[in-house]
Amino acid sequence: MNDIRRDLAPAITLGQADHAKLNALAMAGLERMPDLADRLLEELERAKVIADEKLPEGVVRMGSSITYVTNADKEQTVTLVYPADADIEAGRISVMTPIGTALIGLKAGQSITWRDRADKRHKLTVISVLAPQPA
């Protein structure tokens, strides 16, 4: 496992609808989960926010299926969901988790570092992003 010596925070892009909903979610979570809510707010603040219809294909948004590889060379595919829909066994991870927050707004080829709940630094690289499937 390679040691990660610096934080990576690539440019991220979000659609207006996701940005607004995630901002409300983070604000609501400040009391119960201040660390995670703060982290999500930091990501939302640095995101470039554009009209939903202008959001390019392949950008991680809520409901996207993302395949990424970790710094331990483990490949994983997950779907990014709101906390109420999270189910680790089914590969649905909440945006209110450290890795979920790290994934939002990324596109294929980008790498980001994130810290787990024990404050250990991890890195992931997005391989592919599939748009959310209509319900």
PDB file of N, CA, C and O in Angstrom, residues 21-64:
ATOM      1  N   LYS A  21     -29.930  20.431  -2.764  1.00  0.00           N
ATOM      2  CA  LYS A  21     -30.361  19.351  -1.870  1.00  0.00           C
ATOM      3  C   LYS A  21     -29.261  18.952  -0.902  1.00  0.00           C
ATOM      4  O   LYS A  21     -29.508  18.706   0.274  1.00  0.00           O
ATOM      5  N   LEU A  22     -28.023  18.864  -1.410  1.00  0.00           N
ATOM      6  CA  LEU A  22     -26.901  18.463  -0.559  1.00  0.00           C
ATOM      7  C   LEU A  22     -26.579  19.530   0.470  1.00  0.00           C
ATOM      8  O   LEU A  22     -26.205  19.228   1.604  1.00  0.00           O
ATOM      9  N   ASN A  23     -26.739  20.790   0.087  1.00  0.00           N
ATOM     10  CA  ASN A  23     -26.513  21.882   1.029  1.00  0.00           C
ATOM     11  C   ASN A  23     -27.519  21.785   2.179  1.00  0.00           C
ATOM     12  O   ASN A  23     -27.149  21.903   3.350  1.00  0.00           O
ATOM     13  N   ALA A  24     -28.783  21.537   1.839  1.00  0.00           N
ATOM     14  CA  ALA A  24     -29.824  21.387   2.865  1.00  0.00           C
ATOM     15  C   ALA A  24     -29.529  20.184   3.760  1.00  0.00           C
ATOM     16  O   ALA A  24     -29.664  20.255   4.986  1.00  0.00           O
ATOM     17  N   LEU A  25     -29.091  19.077   3.149  1.00  0.00           N
ATOM     18  CA  LEU A  25     -28.755  17.867   3.897  1.00  0.00           C
ATOM     19  C   LEU A  25     -27.608  18.136   4.869  1.00  0.00           C
ATOM     20  O   LEU A  25     -27.670  17.759   6.042  1.00  0.00           O
ATOM     21  N   ALA A  26     -26.570  18.802   4.384  1.00  0.00           N
ATOM     22  CA  ALA A  26     -25.405  19.104   5.227  1.00  0.00           C
ATOM     23  C   ALA A  26     -25.796  20.034   6.374  1.00  0.00           C
ATOM     24  O   ALA A  26     -25.393  19.818   7.520  1.00  0.00           O
ATOM     25  N   MET A  27     -26.585  21.047   6.071  1.00  0.00           N
ATOM     26  CA  MET A  27     -27.015  21.983   7.122  1.00  0.00           C
ATOM     27  C   MET A  27     -27.832  21.241   8.185  1.00  0.00           C
ATOM     28  O   MET A  27     -27.658  21.459   9.374  1.00  0.00           O
ATOM     29  N   ALA A  28     -28.700  20.344   7.747  1.00  0.00           N
ATOM     30  CA  ALA A  28     -29.527  19.564   8.674  1.00  0.00           C
ATOM     31  C   ALA A  28     -28.674  18.614   9.511  1.00  0.00           C
ATOM     32  O   ALA A  28     -29.033  18.288  10.641  1.00  0.00           O
ATOM     33  N   GLY A  29     -27.535  18.178   8.957  1.00  0.00           N
ATOM     34  CA  GLY A  29     -26.679  17.225   9.659  1.00  0.00           C
ATOM     35  C   GLY A  29     -25.676  17.849  10.608  1.00  0.00           C
ATOM     36  O   GLY A  29     -24.961  17.135  11.314  1.00  0.00           O
ATOM     37  N   LEU A  30     -25.619  19.193  10.637  1.00  0.00           N
ATOM     38  CA  LEU A  30     -24.608  19.862  11.469  1.00  0.00           C
ATOM     39  C   LEU A  30     -24.711  19.500  12.948  1.00  0.00           C
ATOM     40  O   LEU A  30     -23.694  19.392  13.624  1.00  0.00           O
ATOM     41  N   GLU A  31     -25.925  19.302  13.446  1.00  0.00           N
ATOM     42  CA  GLU A  31     -26.100  18.971  14.870  1.00  0.00           C
ATOM     43  C   GLU A  31     -25.668  17.536  15.176  1.00  0.00           C
ATOM     44  O   GLU A  31     -24.927  17.292  16.107  1.00  0.00           O
ATOM     45  N   ARG A  32     -26.151  16.599  14.360  1.00  0.00           N
ATOM     46  CA  ARG A  32     -25.930  15.181  14.648  1.00  0.00           C
ATOM     47  C   ARG A  32     -24.584  14.667  14.180  1.00  0.00           C
ATOM     48  O   ARG A  32     -23.995  13.787  14.812  1.00  0.00           O
ATOM     49  N   MET A  33     -24.106  15.134  13.025  1.00  0.00           N
ATOM     50  CA  MET A  33     -22.853  14.640  12.441  1.00  0.00           C
ATOM     51  C   MET A  33     -22.012  15.825  11.982  1.00  0.00           C
ATOM     52  O   MET A  33     -21.808  15.999  10.786  1.00  0.00           O
ATOM     53  N   PRO A  34     -21.542  16.653  12.926  1.00  0.00           N
ATOM     54  CA  PRO A  34     -20.873  17.895  12.522  1.00  0.00           C
ATOM     55  C   PRO A  34     -19.656  17.693  11.618  1.00  0.00           C
ATOM     56  O   PRO A  34     -19.468  18.453  10.666  1.00  0.00           O
ATOM     57  N   ASP A  35     -18.842  16.669  11.866  1.00  0.00           N
ATOM     58  CA  ASP A  35     -17.635  16.464  11.055  1.00  0.00           C
ATOM     59  C   ASP A  35     -17.991  16.149   9.606  1.00  0.00           C
ATOM     60  O   ASP A  35     -17.428  16.732   8.681  1.00  0.00           O
ATOM     61  N   LEU A  36     -18.930  15.216   9.426  1.00  0.00           N
ATOM     62  CA  LEU A  36     -19.324  14.834   8.072  1.00  0.00           C
ATOM     63  C   LEU A  36     -20.047  15.979   7.374  1.00  0.00           C
ATOM     64  O   LEU A  36     -19.828  16.229   6.188  1.00  0.00           O
ATOM     65  N   ALA A  37     -20.905  16.673   8.095  1.00  0.00           N
ATOM     66  CA  ALA A  37     -21.641  17.794   7.503  1.00  0.00           C
ATOM     67  C   ALA A  37     -20.671  18.901   7.083  1.00  0.00           C
ATOM     68  O   ALA A  37     -20.802  19.455   5.989  1.00  0.00           O
ATOM     69  N   ASP A  38     -19.696  19.199   7.930  1.00  0.00           N
ATOM     70  CA  ASP A  38     -18.690  20.225   7.593  1.00  0.00           C
ATOM     71  C   ASP A  38     -17.910  19.832   6.344  1.00  0.00           C
ATOM     72  O   ASP A  38     -17.645  20.658   5.482  1.00  0.00           O
ATOM     73  N   ARG A  39     -17.534  18.569   6.266  1.00  0.00           N
ATOM     74  CA  ARG A  39     -16.761  18.088   5.119  1.00  0.00           C
ATOM     75  C   ARG A  39     -17.580  18.237   3.830  1.00  0.00           C
ATOM     76  O   ARG A  39     -17.071  18.671   2.813  1.00  0.00           O
ATOM     77  N   LEU A  40     -18.862  17.866   3.902  1.00  0.00           N
ATOM     78  CA  LEU A  40     -19.723  17.992   2.725  1.00  0.00           C
ATOM     79  C   LEU A  40     -19.884  19.465   2.348  1.00  0.00           C
ATOM     80  O   LEU A  40     -19.801  19.823   1.172  1.00  0.00           O
ATOM     81  N   LEU A  41     -20.052  20.325   3.346  1.00  0.00           N
ATOM     82  CA  LEU A  41     -20.170  21.762   3.056  1.00  0.00           C
ATOM     83  C   LEU A  41     -18.903  22.299   2.390  1.00  0.00           C
ATOM     84  O   LEU A  41     -18.982  23.123   1.482  1.00  0.00           O
ATOM     85  N   GLU A  42     -17.736  21.825   2.831  1.00  0.00           N
ATOM     86  CA  GLU A  42     -16.470  22.248   2.208  1.00  0.00           C
ATOM     87  C   GLU A  42     -16.444  21.852   0.730  1.00  0.00           C
ATOM     88  O   GLU A  42     -16.035  22.644  -0.119  1.00  0.00           O
ATOM     89  N   GLU A  43     -16.865  20.622   0.439  1.00  0.00           N
ATOM     90  CA  GLU A  43     -16.883  20.168  -0.954  1.00  0.00           C
ATOM     91  C   GLU A  43     -17.880  20.990  -1.771  1.00  0.00           C
ATOM     92  O   GLU A  43     -17.593  21.380  -2.895  1.00  0.00           O
ATOM     93  N   LEU A  44     -19.050  21.261  -1.200  1.00  0.00           N
ATOM     94  CA  LEU A  44     -20.070  22.039  -1.913  1.00  0.00           C
ATOM     95  C   LEU A  44     -19.569  23.446  -2.197  1.00  0.00           C
ATOM     96  O   LEU A  44     -19.843  24.010  -3.259  1.00  0.00           O
ATOM     97  N   GLU A  45     -18.821  24.002  -1.253  1.00  0.00           N
ATOM     98  CA  GLU A  45     -18.317  25.358  -1.413  1.00  0.00           C
ATOM     99  C   GLU A  45     -17.304  25.470  -2.544  1.00  0.00           C
ATOM    100  O   GLU A  45     -17.266  26.462  -3.263  1.00  0.00           O
ATOM    101  N   ARG A  46     -16.494  24.440  -2.720  1.00  0.00           N
ATOM    102  CA  ARG A  46     -15.458  24.521  -3.757  1.00  0.00           C
ATOM    103  C   ARG A  46     -15.950  24.030  -5.123  1.00  0.00           C
ATOM    104  O   ARG A  46     -15.250  24.151  -6.119  1.00  0.00           O
ATOM    105  N   ALA A  47     -17.158  23.484  -5.159  1.00  0.00           N
ATOM    106  CA  ALA A  47     -17.690  22.965  -6.421  1.00  0.00           C
ATOM    107  C   ALA A  47     -18.086  24.087  -7.371  1.00  0.00           C
ATOM    108  O   ALA A  47     -18.562  25.139  -6.955  1.00  0.00           O
ATOM    109  N   LYS A  48     -17.897  23.827  -8.654  1.00  0.00           N
ATOM    110  CA  LYS A  48     -18.429  24.700  -9.698  1.00  0.00           C
ATOM    111  C   LYS A  48     -19.874  24.246  -9.897  1.00  0.00           C
ATOM    112  O   LYS A  48     -20.128  23.068 -10.179  1.00  0.00           O
ATOM    113  N   VAL A  49     -20.821  25.147  -9.700  1.00  0.00           N
ATOM    114  CA  VAL A  49     -22.240  24.793  -9.801  1.00  0.00           C
ATOM    115  C   VAL A  49     -22.777  25.292 -11.139  1.00  0.00           C
ATOM    116  O   VAL A  49     -22.623  26.470 -11.474  1.00  0.00           O
ATOM    117  N   ILE A  50     -23.382  24.372 -11.897  1.00  0.00           N
ATOM    118  CA  ILE A  50     -23.921  24.722 -13.212  1.00  0.00           C
ATOM    119  C   ILE A  50     -25.361  24.219 -13.337  1.00  0.00           C
ATOM    120  O   ILE A  50     -25.804  23.394 -12.535  1.00  0.00           O
ATOM    121  N   ALA A  51     -26.058  24.715 -14.346  1.00  0.00           N
ATOM    122  CA  ALA A  51     -27.428  24.263 -14.598  1.00  0.00           C
ATOM    123  C   ALA A  51     -27.425  22.747 -14.805  1.00  0.00           C
ATOM    124  O   ALA A  51     -26.520  22.204 -15.438  1.00  0.00           O
ATOM    125  N   ASP A  52     -28.427  22.072 -14.252  1.00  0.00           N
ATOM    126  CA  ASP A  52     -28.493  20.607 -14.337  1.00  0.00           C
ATOM    127  C   ASP A  52     -28.367  20.098 -15.761  1.00  0.00           C
ATOM    128  O   ASP A  52     -27.657  19.130 -16.019  1.00  0.00           O
ATOM    129  N   GLU A  53     -29.046  20.758 -16.710  1.00  0.00           N
ATOM    130  CA  GLU A  53     -29.019  20.282 -18.096  1.00  0.00           C
ATOM    131  C   GLU A  53     -27.662  20.491 -18.754  1.00  0.00           C
ATOM    132  O   GLU A  53     -27.371  19.906 -19.788  1.00  0.00           O
ATOM    133  N   LYS A  54     -26.789  21.300 -18.142  1.00  0.00           N
ATOM    134  CA  LYS A  54     -25.446  21.540 -18.695  1.00  0.00           C
ATOM    135  C   LYS A  54     -24.387  20.630 -18.054  1.00  0.00           C
ATOM    136  O   LYS A  54     -23.234  20.642 -18.463  1.00  0.00           O
ATOM    137  N   LEU A  55     -24.797  19.855 -17.043  1.00  0.00           N
ATOM    138  CA  LEU A  55     -23.847  18.964 -16.368  1.00  0.00           C
ATOM    139  C   LEU A  55     -23.391  17.893 -17.355  1.00  0.00           C
ATOM    140  O   LEU A  55     -24.210  17.179 -17.920  1.00  0.00           O
ATOM    141  N   PRO A  56     -22.072  17.819 -17.616  1.00  0.00           N
ATOM    142  CA  PRO A  56     -21.587  16.853 -18.608  1.00  0.00           C
ATOM    143  C   PRO A  56     -21.841  15.406 -18.180  1.00  0.00           C
ATOM    144  O   PRO A  56     -21.939  15.111 -16.991  1.00  0.00           O
ATOM    145  N   GLU A  57     -21.920  14.538 -19.182  1.00  0.00           N
ATOM    146  CA  GLU A  57     -21.981  13.094 -18.910  1.00  0.00           C
ATOM    147  C   GLU A  57     -20.722  12.737 -18.117  1.00  0.00           C
ATOM    148  O   GLU A  57     -19.681  13.333 -18.316  1.00  0.00           O
ATOM    149  N   GLY A  58     -20.850  11.739 -17.274  1.00  0.00           N
ATOM    150  CA  GLY A  58     -19.656  11.241 -16.611  1.00  0.00           C
ATOM    151  C   GLY A  58     -19.217  12.010 -15.382  1.00  0.00           C
ATOM    152  O   GLY A  58     -18.136  11.776 -14.866  1.00  0.00           O
ATOM    153  N   VAL A  59     -20.067  12.926 -14.892  1.00  0.00           N
ATOM    154  CA  VAL A  59     -19.771  13.609 -13.633  1.00  0.00           C
ATOM    155  C   VAL A  59     -20.587  12.916 -12.541  1.00  0.00           C
ATOM    156  O   VAL A  59     -21.770  12.638 -12.732  1.00  0.00           O
ATOM    157  N   VAL A  60     -19.946  12.621 -11.412  1.00  0.00           N
ATOM    158  CA  VAL A  60     -20.645  11.952 -10.315  1.00  0.00           C
ATOM    159  C   VAL A  60     -21.709  12.884  -9.750  1.00  0.00           C
ATOM    160  O   VAL A  60     -21.414  13.994  -9.314  1.00  0.00           O
ATOM    161  N   ARG A  61     -22.954  12.408  -9.801  1.00  0.00           N
ATOM    162  CA  ARG A  61     -24.084  13.128  -9.209  1.00  0.00           C
ATOM    163  C   ARG A  61     -24.835  12.137  -8.336  1.00  0.00           C
ATOM    164  O   ARG A  61     -24.510  10.951  -8.325  1.00  0.00           O
ATOM    165  N   MET A  62     -25.807  12.600  -7.623  1.00  0.00           N
ATOM    166  CA  MET A  62     -26.592  11.702  -6.782  1.00  0.00           C
ATOM    167  C   MET A  62     -27.255  10.655  -7.663  1.00  0.00           C
ATOM    168  O   MET A  62     -27.830  10.976  -8.695  1.00  0.00           O
ATOM    169  N   GLY A  63     -27.123   9.383  -7.272  1.00  0.00           N
ATOM    170  CA  GLY A  63     -27.696   8.286  -8.033  1.00  0.00           C
ATOM    171  C   GLY A  63     -26.747   7.677  -9.054  1.00  0.00           C
ATOM    172  O   GLY A  63     -27.063   6.650  -9.653  1.00  0.00           O
ATOM    173  N   SER A  64     -25.580   8.307  -9.266  1.00  0.00           N
ATOM    174  CA  SER A  64     -24.605   7.763 -10.213  1.00  0.00           C
ATOM    175  C   SER A  64     -24.025   6.449  -9.690  1.00  0.00           C
ATOM    176  O   SER A  64     -23.893   6.254  -8.481  1.00  0.00           O
TER     177      SER A  64
END
